[in-house]
Every structure is written in C-alpha cells, then in structure tokens.
C-alpha cells in the first residue's frame, strides 16, 4: 500500500479560513488602529494579561472548585498543548459545544492559544445545526460534554462524524464513550507558540436570526477585543464584580458584552450556572455574591415575578442587562423595582453593533429605549424601503458599519450579497426609531409582519398591545394562510390567569386604539411559547406547529 504524503493541515486550513472570510477594508482598519480603538492584541492574551495582573483572584467558578486566574491560565496552556498534539493547527476550525461550566473557559482559551478558531455552538443546537456548522466552517474537531439536560451529545457526535469524516476528533468532558477523554486537554507538552494575525477571525459566532439557517459570523481578534474591553468599560466592571453566566456562554451577549471575556479582562470573577430557573439562579447569586448578569426578556420577567415567592431574591445585583429581544416597558419597570434599579437594556447582535443604556440613565430611558451605540465610531443609517435615509425620528431599517461589525458572513457569498450594502453596511433587518439624543427604540423586524388583506401589520407592535392585557403572560402574533385575506393574524398566547376569549381580547385592543384590521382573527392558547437555543421566542417553530 502506498501512503500519500498528507497535505500540511495548517496551510490547507488557513487557505480556507481566509477564503471564507471578508476582512475589514484596509482604510477603515487603518483608521481604527490610528484612533487606538484596535490595539493589535490577540483575543487569547486577555487571559494572559489578567493572570499576570490578578494571579490569585478567582477567575471562574461553577458547582466544582473554582480556578484562580493563574490556574485558568495554566489550564488553558495545557489544553492548547493538547489540541496541538491532536494535530489541530492554526486556522483550523473546531466546533465548541459545552454547557455553562469552567471547562468552557478552559477549552475556549485552549483553542485560541492553539491558534484554532472555535465555532461557538450553543448547547441547544442539535444534529441539523451542527451538520450545517461543520460543513460551512470546514471544522476538523468537536468538543462536547457527555450529556447535559437529559441529552446525550456523544450519540449526536457519532452521527455527525459518520456524515462528516473531516471532523477527525471528538473530545468529551465526562464519560467519553467511543471518543477522546478530557484528559487529552491536560497535556504536559509545552504550549504551541502561536501568534495569530489579529486581523483574522478569532472565532465564529452563530447568528441568532429566528428565520433561515443560522449563519457563521467571523469576529477578528482586534474587533472582538475592542467589543469586550469597551463593553467592560461601559459597564464599569472591576475586580470586585462577580459576573454570572446564565444564558448559554457561547452566545455573544454573555460571552463578550461584556460577559465572561469582559469579566476576565477586568479581573472580575465569573460564575457559571446551567440552570436559569429563579430558584436555582437566586441560590447561586446569593452564594457567590453575584453583582452583574445578562438575561433575555422572558427570563428577566420571570425572575422579577419570582421575587414575590422566592425567599432568596437577589440583593447585590448592581447591573442587570436585558437584551436579545424587546423588553416591554412595564416589564422593565417591574425588573427595576423587584430585582435592581441597575437595569440596562442591550440591543445587540452577533454580527457586531451593540447598543446599551448607560449606567445612571433616567428611568424613562431605561424603560422605553434599547440604548445607544457602544462606540462613537459606529455608523448608523436608518432607511426606508427604497433605501433612502428617513427623517429624524422616523422608523426604518437599521444599517450599520463600524469597528466591531462584520463585513460578511463566513463562507456565504449569497447571503453576503443580500445582507450588506455596496459600501459595506450590514442590513440588520431590525426596524428602529432614533430619537434626538441618539437612543434607539426597536419597533420590529423588517420581515416580521403579517400582510392581511393588503395591510401590513407589524407583529411586535401587536404583541406589545397583547401583553398589556392582565391575563396574558406572553404573546406572539404570526401569519396564517387565508383564502380571502392572503394572510390572517393568529395570536398565540400564554395566559397567566383565567383565559379570555378572542372577543374580550379584541375589545381590550379596541380600547387601546388598535385598528380593526390589526386585531387577531384567531386566538390560540399554549402552556409556553417555543424558544430558540438562547431563549428568544421562536416564530419559525410556532408557525410550523400551527400549520403542520
Ligand atoms: C443578540 O444577538 P443575536 O445575534 O442572537 O440576535 C440579534 C437580533 C437583533 O438583530 C434583533 O433582532 C434582536 O436580536 N435583538 C433585540 C434586542 N437585542 C437583540 N430586539 C429588540 N430589543 C433588543 N434589546 O441577541 C445580542 C447580542 C449581544 C448583546 C445582546 C443581544
């Protein structure tokens, strides 16, 4: 048998990494460097610097013994050496899918220090998503836990590698089954000396869109370090803070806004929990004296209400970030009074742009806006359907480019042609209104509309009216096909008390001045609304369930 010389993995992988990646245009990159926004630090260095500055402070904790910064730094080096020994080379993509735990941080920094590019899968992703990520990214390995929340990731991995032999290694935390044990990431070998190009992708995030297949989002070292450190500064994180990761750690919000990475860069401790229920999370907040955390609106609303019956309602939270979907203004007020006056609304996206309300903002801004851009170098455009900028204060689609917003999805030329303007603005698909003080209000999604008898009804607007009814806990307005109207409006609701009829509900909407053509034609009551892997209402799943 003749053996062919294998292609050096490094060069093959690097070519593909660069081939799938749309870099920042040179003039803008130069500008961000001149202004000092981009500092030329690789993302993995955040932990190195922290370990030198605060070696003995607690860096990460979960249900197991905690790690100091020095300890986490050493573990990351050992993991990097382990990845390198498996033949994972600089530029290789590796699917990272772990539940919230300190191991997540070890594996993430191990990969970054090996020069590999982690693909940030969420624990809720399943074979369909992982298969898509593997083929779009060209991943060579997968890092998983044995099982979590009743799901066996090894069984999924077996199907994945059978269909995708390019995924050569599977490393498992816990019982490895047929795969590699976690101990391969505890290597005595010297860590690889890799210094990645800081204008190349550090990691690939997954898009949070609730329509279409998720896309991969390449974030460069320079842009992501800026994203993290500017967010940490805006939130005034210090070594006295304790940040709780309760949303899935691989999501941009708890990872980098400022999240785990912002906490590490500030010398703050990070606590991981995989159970977001008020009962479990309040106990963790109490035990670790958590000061900062990030939630999606549905969880924030639940936590605020749970303060009525949970004995351990949070006391020391100085900052509670809420984002990922629209927070209703009455829920914002409830969060401020029940949980902490330190509410912060965050309107962000894995593609880049982050908007935050600021610490100390007046209640009116905290309750009614989704904040303003992180950076003065964020360039925002709000346009009408013809692509023309709207009048000040009018509603339109938000387009953005700036120092931490991508210039293209990874390996997706067709999506890119649709999603970016010729001059490099990302079309967010979000409808917003900007007031004179620069704060944004999110009014809906461009495509989240119901076209009923020729009238366009914005789903979010109707949902905001629906949840003002005291019997309604949560609501989603979706289109259903209709012979006469084209589409009719279906309100799917979760009742918090005795149910009400469609006629009663519509009388309530009438009282609020909602036009007759914008009121639901059908009312459906469910126990709960389906959610995406990060906990946003999943409209695709709702429509699929209604029409199957
Ligand atoms: C965050 O990121 P993704 O990528 O999961 O989702 C982004 C989309 C936005 O385009 C927008 O449609 C929606 O989620 N969204 C909001 C929102 N925050 C995000 N819609 C209304 N109000 C908000 N406050 O969700 C994300 C990333 C970083 C920080 C925070 C959230």
Coordinates of C-alpha atoms and ligand atoms in Angstrom, one line a residue:
X1 CA 0.0 0.0 0.0
X2 CA 1.4 3.4 -0.9
X3 CA 1.0 6.2 1.5
X4 CA 0.4 9.6 0.1
X5 CA 2.0 12.5 1.9
X6 CA -0.7 14.3 3.8
X7 CA -1.2 17.9 2.9
X8 CA 0.1 20.1 5.8
X9 CA -3.1 20.7 7.7
X10 CA -2.0 24.2 8.6
X11 CA -1.7 25.6 5.1
X12 CA -4.9 23.9 3.9
X13 CA -6.9 25.1 6.8
X14 CA -5.5 28.6 6.6
X15 CA -6.3 29.0 3.0
X16 CA -9.9 28.0 3.6
X17 CA -10.1 30.3 6.7
X18 CA -9.0 33.3 4.6
X19 CA -11.1 32.2 1.6
X20 CA -14.3 32.2 3.6
X21 CA -13.6 35.5 5.3
X22 CA -14.4 39.1 4.3
X23 CA -11.9 41.3 6.0
X24 CA -12.4 44.9 7.1
X25 CA -11.4 47.3 4.2
X26 CA -7.8 48.5 4.6
X27 CA -8.7 52.2 5.0
X28 CA -11.2 51.6 7.8
X29 CA -8.9 49.1 9.5
X30 CA -6.1 51.7 9.4
X31 CA -8.4 54.3 10.9
X32 CA -9.5 52.1 13.8
X33 CA -5.8 51.4 14.6
X34 CA -4.8 55.1 14.4
X35 CA -7.6 56.1 16.7
X36 CA -6.4 53.5 19.2
X37 CA -9.7 51.5 19.1
X38 CA -7.9 48.5 17.8
X39 CA -4.8 47.6 19.8
X40 CA -3.4 44.6 17.9
X41 CA -3.8 42.2 20.9
X42 CA -4.9 38.6 20.2
X43 CA -8.0 37.5 22.0
X44 CA -6.2 34.8 23.9
X45 CA -4.0 37.4 25.5
X46 CA -6.9 38.7 27.6
X47 CA -6.4 35.8 30.0
X48 CA -2.6 36.1 30.0
X49 CA -2.7 39.7 31.0
X50 CA -5.3 39.0 33.7
X51 CA -3.2 36.1 35.1
X52 CA -0.2 38.5 35.3
X53 CA -2.3 41.3 37.0
X54 CA -4.5 39.3 39.3
X55 CA -2.9 35.8 39.6
X56 CA -4.5 34.8 42.9
X57 CA -8.0 36.2 42.3
X58 CA -10.9 33.8 41.5
X59 CA -11.4 33.8 37.7
X60 CA -14.1 31.2 37.1
X61 CA -16.4 29.1 39.4
X62 CA -19.2 26.6 38.9
X63 CA -20.5 23.8 41.0
X64 CA -16.9 22.5 41.3
X65 CA -13.9 24.1 43.0
X66 CA -13.1 27.4 41.4
X67 CA -9.9 28.4 39.5
X68 CA -7.8 31.4 40.0
X69 CA -6.5 33.5 37.1
X70 CA -3.1 31.8 37.3
X71 CA -4.7 28.4 37.4
X72 CA -7.1 29.1 34.5
X73 CA -4.1 30.4 32.5
X74 CA -2.1 27.3 33.1
X75 CA -5.0 25.0 32.3
X76 CA -5.6 27.0 29.0
X77 CA -1.9 26.4 28.1
X78 CA -2.2 22.7 28.8
X79 CA -5.4 22.5 26.7
X80 CA -3.6 24.4 23.9
X81 CA -0.8 21.8 24.0
X82 CA -3.4 19.0 24.0
X83 CA -5.1 20.4 20.9
X84 CA -1.8 20.9 19.1
X85 CA -0.8 17.3 19.9
X86 CA -4.0 16.1 18.2
X87 CA -2.8 17.9 15.1
X88 CA -5.1 20.8 15.3
X89 CA -3.2 23.6 13.6
X90 CA -3.5 27.4 13.5
X91 CA -6.5 28.4 11.4
X92 CA -8.4 25.1 11.9
X93 CA -12.0 25.4 12.9
X94 CA -13.2 23.5 15.9
X95 CA -16.9 23.1 17.0
X96 CA -17.1 24.0 20.6
X97 CA -20.4 22.9 22.3
X98 CA -20.3 22.8 26.1
X99 CA -22.8 23.6 28.8
X100 CA -22.1 26.6 31.1
X101 CA -19.1 25.5 33.2
X102 CA -15.5 26.4 33.9
X103 CA -14.4 23.8 31.3
X104 CA -16.0 26.1 28.7
X105 CA -13.4 28.7 29.5
X106 CA -10.5 26.2 29.5
X107 CA -11.5 24.8 26.1
X108 CA -12.1 28.2 24.6
X109 CA -8.7 29.6 25.6
X110 CA -7.0 26.4 24.8
X111 CA -8.3 26.6 21.3
X112 CA -7.5 30.3 20.9
X113 CA -3.9 29.7 22.1
X114 CA -3.5 26.8 19.7
X115 CA -4.5 29.3 17.0
X116 CA -7.6 27.3 16.2
X117 CA -10.9 29.1 15.5
X118 CA -13.7 27.9 17.8
X119 CA -17.2 27.7 16.3
X120 CA -19.4 28.8 19.1
X121 CA -22.3 26.3 19.1
X122 CA -25.0 26.5 21.8
X123 CA -25.9 23.5 24.0
X124 CA -29.4 23.7 22.4
X125 CA -28.1 23.1 18.9
X126 CA -28.8 19.6 17.5
X127 CA -27.6 17.5 14.6
X128 CA -29.2 19.7 11.9
X129 CA -27.4 22.8 13.1
X130 CA -24.1 21.1 13.9
X131 CA -24.0 19.5 10.5
X132 CA -24.6 22.8 8.9
X133 CA -21.8 24.5 11.0
X134 CA -19.4 21.6 10.2
X135 CA -19.9 21.9 6.5
X136 CA -19.9 25.7 6.3
X137 CA -16.9 26.1 8.6
X138 CA -14.9 23.0 7.4
X139 CA -14.4 22.0 11.1
X140 CA -11.8 19.4 12.0
X141 CA -12.9 18.6 15.5
X142 CA -15.7 18.8 18.0
X143 CA -15.6 19.5 21.8
X144 CA -18.7 18.4 23.8
X145 CA -19.9 17.2 27.2
X146 CA -21.1 13.6 27.5
X147 CA -24.6 14.7 28.3
X148 CA -26.4 17.6 29.7
X149 CA -30.1 18.4 30.4
X150 CA -31.0 14.8 29.5
X151 CA -29.4 15.0 26.1
X152 CA -26.5 12.6 25.0
X153 CA -24.1 14.7 22.9
X154 CA -22.0 11.6 22.1
X155 CA -24.8 9.9 20.2
X156 CA -25.2 13.1 18.1
X157 CA -21.4 13.3 17.6
X158 CA -21.4 9.7 16.2
X159 CA -23.9 10.7 13.6
X160 CA -22.0 13.9 12.8
X161 CA -18.7 12.3 12.3
X162 CA -20.3 9.5 10.2
X163 CA -21.6 12.1 7.8
X164 CA -18.6 14.4 8.1
X165 CA -15.3 12.5 8.3
X166 CA -13.5 15.8 8.1
X167 CA -14.4 16.1 11.8
X168 CA -11.4 14.0 12.9
X169 CA -11.5 14.3 16.7
X170 CA -14.2 14.5 19.3
X171 CA -13.1 15.4 22.8
X172 CA -15.6 14.8 25.5
X173 CA -16.0 16.2 29.0
X174 CA -17.2 13.4 31.2
X175 CA -17.6 9.8 30.0
X176 CA -16.0 9.8 26.6
X177 CA -17.8 6.7 25.2
X178 CA -16.1 6.0 21.8
X179 CA -14.3 9.4 21.8
X180 CA -11.3 11.1 23.3
X181 CA -11.4 11.8 27.1
X182 CA -10.9 15.3 28.5
X183 CA -7.5 14.3 29.8
X184 CA -6.1 14.8 26.3
X185 CA -6.5 18.5 27.1
X186 CA -4.3 18.3 30.1
X187 CA -1.0 18.0 28.3
X188 CA 2.5 18.3 29.8
X189 CA 3.9 19.3 26.5
X190 CA 5.0 23.0 26.0
X191 CA 2.1 25.1 24.7
X192 CA 2.4 25.9 21.0
X193 CA 3.9 29.3 20.3
X194 CA 1.3 30.8 18.0
X195 CA 0.7 34.4 17.4
X196 CA -2.3 34.8 15.2
X197 CA -2.7 37.6 12.7
X198 CA -5.0 39.9 14.7
X199 CA -7.0 41.0 11.6
X200 CA -8.0 37.4 11.0
X201 CA -11.0 35.6 12.7
X202 CA -10.5 34.7 16.3
X203 CA -13.8 32.8 16.5
X204 CA -17.0 32.2 14.6
X205 CA -20.2 33.1 16.3
X206 CA -23.6 31.8 15.3
X207 CA -26.3 34.2 14.1
X208 CA -29.3 34.5 16.3
X209 CA -31.8 35.0 13.5
X210 CA -35.1 33.3 14.0
X211 CA -35.6 32.9 10.3
X212 CA -33.5 30.7 7.9
X213 CA -30.4 28.6 8.7
X214 CA -28.0 30.1 11.2
X215 CA -25.0 31.8 9.7
X216 CA -21.4 31.8 10.9
X217 CA -20.0 35.2 12.0
X218 CA -16.3 35.7 11.9
X219 CA -15.1 38.1 14.6
X220 CA -11.5 39.2 14.3
X221 CA -9.1 39.4 17.3
X222 CA -8.9 43.2 17.0
X223 CA -12.6 43.8 16.7
X224 CA -13.6 41.4 19.4
X225 CA -11.0 42.6 21.9
X226 CA -12.4 46.1 21.3
X227 CA -16.0 44.8 21.7
X228 CA -15.1 43.2 25.0
X229 CA -13.0 45.9 26.6
X230 CA -15.2 48.8 25.5
X231 CA -18.2 46.9 26.9
X232 CA -16.5 46.2 30.2
X233 CA -15.5 49.8 30.5
X234 CA -19.1 51.0 29.7
X235 CA -20.4 48.6 32.4
X236 CA -17.6 49.8 34.8
X237 CA -16.5 46.2 35.6
X238 CA -13.8 46.0 38.3
X239 CA -12.1 43.1 40.2
X240 CA -14.8 43.4 42.9
X241 CA -17.5 42.3 40.4
X242 CA -18.9 38.8 40.1
X243 CA -20.4 38.1 36.7
X244 CA -23.0 35.3 36.4
X245 CA -23.2 33.4 33.0
X246 CA -26.8 32.2 32.9
X247 CA -27.5 32.4 29.2
X248 CA -25.6 29.9 27.1
X249 CA -21.9 31.0 27.4
X250 CA -21.2 30.7 23.7
X251 CA -23.7 33.4 22.8
X252 CA -22.2 36.8 22.1
X253 CA -24.2 38.5 24.9
X254 CA -22.9 36.5 27.9
X255 CA -19.6 35.9 26.2
X256 CA -18.4 39.3 25.3
X257 CA -20.9 42.1 26.1
X258 CA -19.1 42.3 28.4
X259 CA -19.8 38.8 29.7
X260 CA -17.2 36.2 30.5
X261 CA -14.5 37.8 28.4
X262 CA -15.2 41.3 29.8
X263 CA -15.1 39.9 33.4
X264 CA -11.8 38.2 32.7
X265 CA -10.3 41.4 31.2
X266 CA -11.4 43.4 34.3
X267 CA -10.2 40.9 36.9
X268 CA -13.8 40.1 37.9
X269 CA -14.8 36.6 38.8
X270 CA -17.2 34.7 36.5
X271 CA -19.7 32.1 37.9
X272 CA -21.4 29.7 35.5
X273 CA -24.8 28.1 36.0
X274 CA -26.6 25.9 33.6
X275 CA -30.0 26.3 35.4
X276 CA -31.7 29.7 34.8
X277 CA -34.7 28.9 36.9
X278 CA -35.2 31.6 39.6
X279 CA -34.9 29.0 42.4
X280 CA -31.5 27.8 41.2
X281 CA -30.1 31.0 39.9
X282 CA -31.1 33.0 43.0
X283 CA -29.2 30.5 45.2
X284 CA -26.1 30.9 43.0
X285 CA -26.4 34.7 43.1
X286 CA -26.6 34.6 46.9
X287 CA -23.8 32.0 47.4
X288 CA -21.3 33.8 45.1
X289 CA -22.4 37.4 45.7
X290 CA -23.1 38.0 42.1
X291 CA -23.1 41.7 41.1
X292 CA -23.8 41.5 37.3
X293 CA -25.6 39.2 34.9
X294 CA -27.3 39.2 31.5
X295 CA -30.8 37.8 30.7
X296 CA -33.2 37.6 27.8
X297 CA -36.6 39.5 28.5
X298 CA -38.6 36.3 29.2
X299 CA -36.2 35.3 32.0
X300 CA -36.0 38.8 33.4
X301 CA -39.7 38.9 33.6
X302 CA -39.9 35.5 35.3
X303 CA -37.1 36.5 37.8
X304 CA -38.9 39.7 38.6
X305 CA -42.1 37.9 39.3
X306 CA -40.4 35.1 41.3
X307 CA -39.2 37.7 43.8
X308 CA -42.7 37.5 45.2
X309 CA -42.3 33.9 46.3
X310 CA -38.6 33.0 46.3
X311 CA -37.1 33.6 49.8
X312 CA -33.6 34.3 48.3
X313 CA -34.5 37.2 46.0
X314 CA -31.2 38.8 44.7
X315 CA -29.8 41.6 46.8
X316 CA -26.4 42.6 45.5
X317 CA -27.1 42.9 41.7
X318 CA -25.7 46.3 40.7
X319 CA -26.2 45.7 37.0
X320 CA -28.8 43.5 35.3
X321 CA -28.5 43.5 31.5
X322 CA -31.5 42.6 29.5
X323 CA -31.4 42.0 25.7
X324 CA -31.8 39.6 22.8
X325 CA -35.4 40.6 22.2
X326 CA -37.6 43.5 23.0
X327 CA -38.2 44.2 26.7
X328 CA -41.7 45.5 27.3
X329 CA -41.6 48.8 29.1
X330 CA -43.8 47.6 32.0
X331 CA -41.5 44.6 32.4
X332 CA -38.6 46.9 32.5
X333 CA -40.2 48.9 35.3
X334 CA -41.0 45.6 37.1
X335 CA -37.4 44.5 36.8
X336 CA -36.2 47.8 38.3
X337 CA -38.5 47.6 41.3
X338 CA -38.2 43.9 42.0
X339 CA -34.6 43.0 41.1
X340 CA -32.4 46.1 40.9
X341 CA -32.5 49.7 39.9
X342 CA -29.4 48.9 37.8
X343 CA -31.3 47.7 34.7
X344 CA -29.5 48.0 31.4
X345 CA -31.2 47.4 28.1
X346 CA -28.9 45.9 25.5
X347 CA -29.8 45.8 21.8
X348 CA -27.1 43.8 20.2
X349 CA -26.3 41.3 17.5
X350 CA -23.6 38.6 17.0
X351 CA -22.8 40.5 13.7
X352 CA -21.4 43.3 15.8
X353 CA -23.3 46.5 16.7
X354 CA -24.1 46.9 20.4
X355 CA -26.5 49.4 21.9
X356 CA -26.6 49.9 25.7
X357 CA -28.5 52.2 28.0
X358 CA -25.9 53.8 30.2
X359 CA -25.3 53.4 34.0
X360 CA -27.3 56.1 35.8
X361 CA -29.6 56.8 32.8
X362 CA -33.1 58.1 33.8
X363 CA -35.9 55.6 34.4
X364 CA -37.6 56.8 31.2
X365 CA -34.7 55.8 29.0
X366 CA -34.2 52.5 30.8
X367 CA -37.9 51.6 30.4
X368 CA -38.5 52.8 26.9
X369 CA -35.3 52.6 24.8
X370 CA -32.9 49.9 23.8
X371 CA -29.9 52.1 24.4
X372 CA -27.4 53.8 22.1
X373 CA -24.3 52.6 20.2
X374 CA -21.3 51.5 22.2
X375 CA -18.8 53.4 20.0
X376 CA -18.7 56.9 18.6
X377 CA -17.3 55.2 15.5
X378 CA -20.4 53.1 14.9
X379 CA -22.0 54.5 11.7
X380 CA -25.8 54.0 11.7
X381 CA -28.2 54.6 8.9
X382 CA -32.0 54.3 9.2
X383 CA -33.5 53.8 5.8
X384 CA -37.0 53.3 4.1
X385 CA -37.9 50.5 1.7
X386 CA -36.3 52.3 -1.2
X387 CA -33.0 52.6 0.8
X388 CA -33.2 56.3 1.5
X389 CA -32.5 57.7 4.9
X390 CA -35.6 58.5 6.8
X391 CA -36.4 61.8 8.5
X392 CA -35.1 62.3 12.1
X393 CA -37.2 60.3 14.5
X394 CA -39.0 58.3 11.8
X395 CA -39.0 54.5 11.7
X396 CA -36.9 52.5 9.2
X397 CA -34.5 49.6 8.8
X398 CA -31.2 49.9 10.7
X399 CA -28.0 49.6 8.7
X400 CA -24.6 49.7 10.4
X401 CA -20.9 49.6 9.9
X402 CA -18.2 50.2 12.4
X403 CA -15.1 49.0 14.4
X404 CA -16.7 45.7 15.5
X405 CA -19.3 44.9 12.9
X406 CA -18.6 42.2 10.4
X407 CA -18.1 42.8 6.7
X408 CA -19.5 39.4 5.6
X409 CA -20.7 36.1 7.0
X410 CA -18.3 33.2 6.8
X411 CA -18.3 31.3 3.5
X412 CA -21.7 32.7 2.4
X413 CA -21.3 34.8 -0.7
X414 CA -25.0 34.7 -1.5
X415 CA -26.1 35.8 2.0
X416 CA -23.5 38.5 1.8
X417 CA -24.8 39.9 -1.4
X418 CA -28.2 40.3 0.3
X419 CA -27.1 41.3 3.8
X420 CA -24.5 44.1 3.0
X421 CA -24.8 47.3 1.1
X422 CA -22.2 48.1 -1.6
X423 CA -20.4 50.4 0.8
X424 CA -20.2 47.8 3.5
X425 CA -23.2 48.5 5.8
X426 CA -24.7 45.4 7.4
X427 CA -28.5 45.3 6.9
X428 CA -29.7 44.3 10.4
X429 CA -33.3 43.6 9.3
X430 CA -34.3 45.4 12.5
X431 CA -36.8 48.3 12.4
X432 CA -35.9 51.1 14.7
X433 CA -36.6 54.7 15.6
X434 CA -33.8 57.1 16.8
X435 CA -34.6 60.0 19.0
X436 CA -32.7 63.3 19.1
X437 CA -30.5 62.0 22.0
X438 CA -29.3 59.1 19.8
X439 CA -31.2 56.4 21.7
X440 CA -32.9 53.7 19.7
X441 CA -36.2 52.1 20.1
X442 CA -36.6 48.7 18.3
X443 CA -40.0 48.7 16.7
X444 CA -39.9 45.2 15.0
X445 CA -38.2 43.1 12.3
X446 CA -38.5 44.1 8.7
X447 CA -39.8 40.7 7.8
X448 CA -41.8 40.0 11.0
X449 CA -45.0 41.4 9.5
X450 CA -48.4 39.9 8.7
X451 CA -49.9 41.1 5.3
X452 CA -53.6 40.9 6.0
X453 CA -55.8 41.8 3.1
X454 CA -53.0 44.1 1.7
X455 CA -52.5 45.9 5.1
X456 CA -49.0 45.4 6.7
X457 CA -49.3 44.6 10.4
X458 CA -46.1 44.8 12.4
X459 CA -46.1 41.7 14.7
X460 CA -44.0 43.3 17.5
X461 CA -46.4 46.2 17.8
X462 CA -49.4 43.9 18.1
X463 CA -47.6 41.7 20.6
X464 CA -46.8 44.8 22.8
X465 CA -50.5 45.6 22.9
X466 CA -51.5 42.0 23.6
X467 CA -49.3 41.7 26.7
X468 CA -50.8 44.7 28.3
X469 CA -53.8 42.5 29.0
X470 CA -53.5 41.4 32.6
X471 CA -54.5 37.8 31.7
X472 CA -51.6 37.4 29.2
X473 CA -48.1 36.5 30.2
X474 CA -46.6 36.1 26.7
X475 CA -47.8 36.6 23.2
X476 CA -46.7 36.0 19.6
X477 CA -48.5 37.3 16.5
X478 CA -48.0 35.2 13.4
X479 CA -49.5 34.9 9.9
X480 CA -51.7 32.0 8.9
X481 CA -52.7 31.4 5.3
X482 CA -56.2 32.6 4.5
X483 CA -58.2 32.1 1.3
X484 CA -59.7 35.6 1.3
X485 CA -57.2 37.8 3.1
X486 CA -54.0 36.2 1.9
X487 CA -52.8 36.1 5.5
X488 CA -54.8 36.3 8.7
X489 CA -53.5 37.2 12.2
X490 CA -53.1 34.5 14.7
X491 CA -52.3 35.4 18.3
X492 CA -50.6 32.6 20.2
X493 CA -50.7 33.5 23.9
X494 CA -49.7 32.1 27.3
X495 CA -52.3 33.0 29.9
X496 CA -51.1 33.9 33.4
X497 CA -54.6 33.6 34.9
X498 CA -58.1 32.7 33.8
X499 CA -58.2 32.7 30.0
X500 CA -60.1 35.4 28.0
X501 CA -61.9 35.0 24.7
X502 CA -60.9 36.5 21.3
X503 CA -63.9 38.9 21.6
X504 CA -62.8 40.1 25.0
X505 CA -59.2 40.4 23.9
X506 CA -60.2 42.4 20.8
X507 CA -62.4 44.7 23.0
X508 CA -59.2 45.4 25.0
X509 CA -57.3 46.1 21.8
X510 CA -60.1 48.4 20.6
X511 CA -59.8 50.3 23.9
X512 CA -56.1 50.8 23.2
X513 CA -56.8 52.2 19.8
X514 CA -55.6 49.2 17.8
X515 CA -57.0 49.4 14.2
X516 CA -59.6 46.8 13.4
X517 CA -57.5 45.3 10.6
X518 CA -54.6 44.8 13.0
X519 CA -56.5 42.7 15.6
X520 CA -56.2 38.9 15.7
X521 CA -58.5 36.8 13.7
X522 CA -57.7 33.7 15.7
X523 CA -56.6 33.1 19.3
X524 CA -54.6 30.1 20.4
X525 CA -53.5 29.4 24.0
X526 CA -50.4 27.4 24.8
X527 CA -48.7 26.5 28.0
X528 CA -45.5 28.2 26.8
X529 CA -44.0 29.5 23.6
X530 CA -41.2 27.6 21.9
X531 CA -37.8 29.3 22.2
X532 CA -34.5 29.4 20.3
X533 CA -31.3 28.0 21.8
X534 CA -30.7 31.2 23.6
X535 CA -34.3 31.7 24.8
X536 CA -35.9 34.0 22.3
X537 CA -39.5 33.3 21.1
X538 CA -39.1 31.0 18.1
X539 CA -41.6 32.2 15.5
X540 CA -40.5 29.6 12.9
X541 CA -41.3 26.8 15.4
X542 CA -44.7 28.5 16.2
X543 CA -45.7 28.7 12.6
X544 CA -44.5 25.1 11.9
X545 CA -46.6 23.8 14.8
X546 CA -49.7 25.8 13.7
X547 CA -49.5 24.6 10.1
X548 CA -48.4 21.0 10.4
Ligands
LIG1 C1 -28.2 39.2 20.5 O1 -27.6 38.7 19.4 P1 -28.2 37.7 18.3 O2 -27.2 37.7 17.2 O3 -28.6 36.5 19.0 O4 -29.6 38.4 17.8 C2 -29.6 39.7 17.2 C3 -31.0 40.1 17.0 C4 -31.1 41.6 16.6 O5 -30.8 41.8 15.2 C5 -32.5 41.9 17.0 O6 -33.4 41.4 16.0 C6 -32.7 41.1 18.2 O7 -31.8 40.0 18.2 N1 -32.4 41.9 19.5 C7 -33.3 42.7 20.0 C8 -32.7 43.2 21.2 N2 -31.4 42.6 21.3 C9 -31.3 41.8 20.2 N3 -34.5 43.1 19.7 C10 -35.1 44.1 20.5 N4 -34.6 44.5 21.6 C11 -33.4 44.2 22.0 N5 -32.8 44.7 23.1 O8 -29.4 39.0 20.7 C12 -27.4 40.0 21.4 C13 -26.1 40.1 21.2 C14 -25.3 40.9 22.0 C15 -25.9 41.5 23.1 C16 -27.3 41.4 23.3 C17 -28.0 40.7 22.4

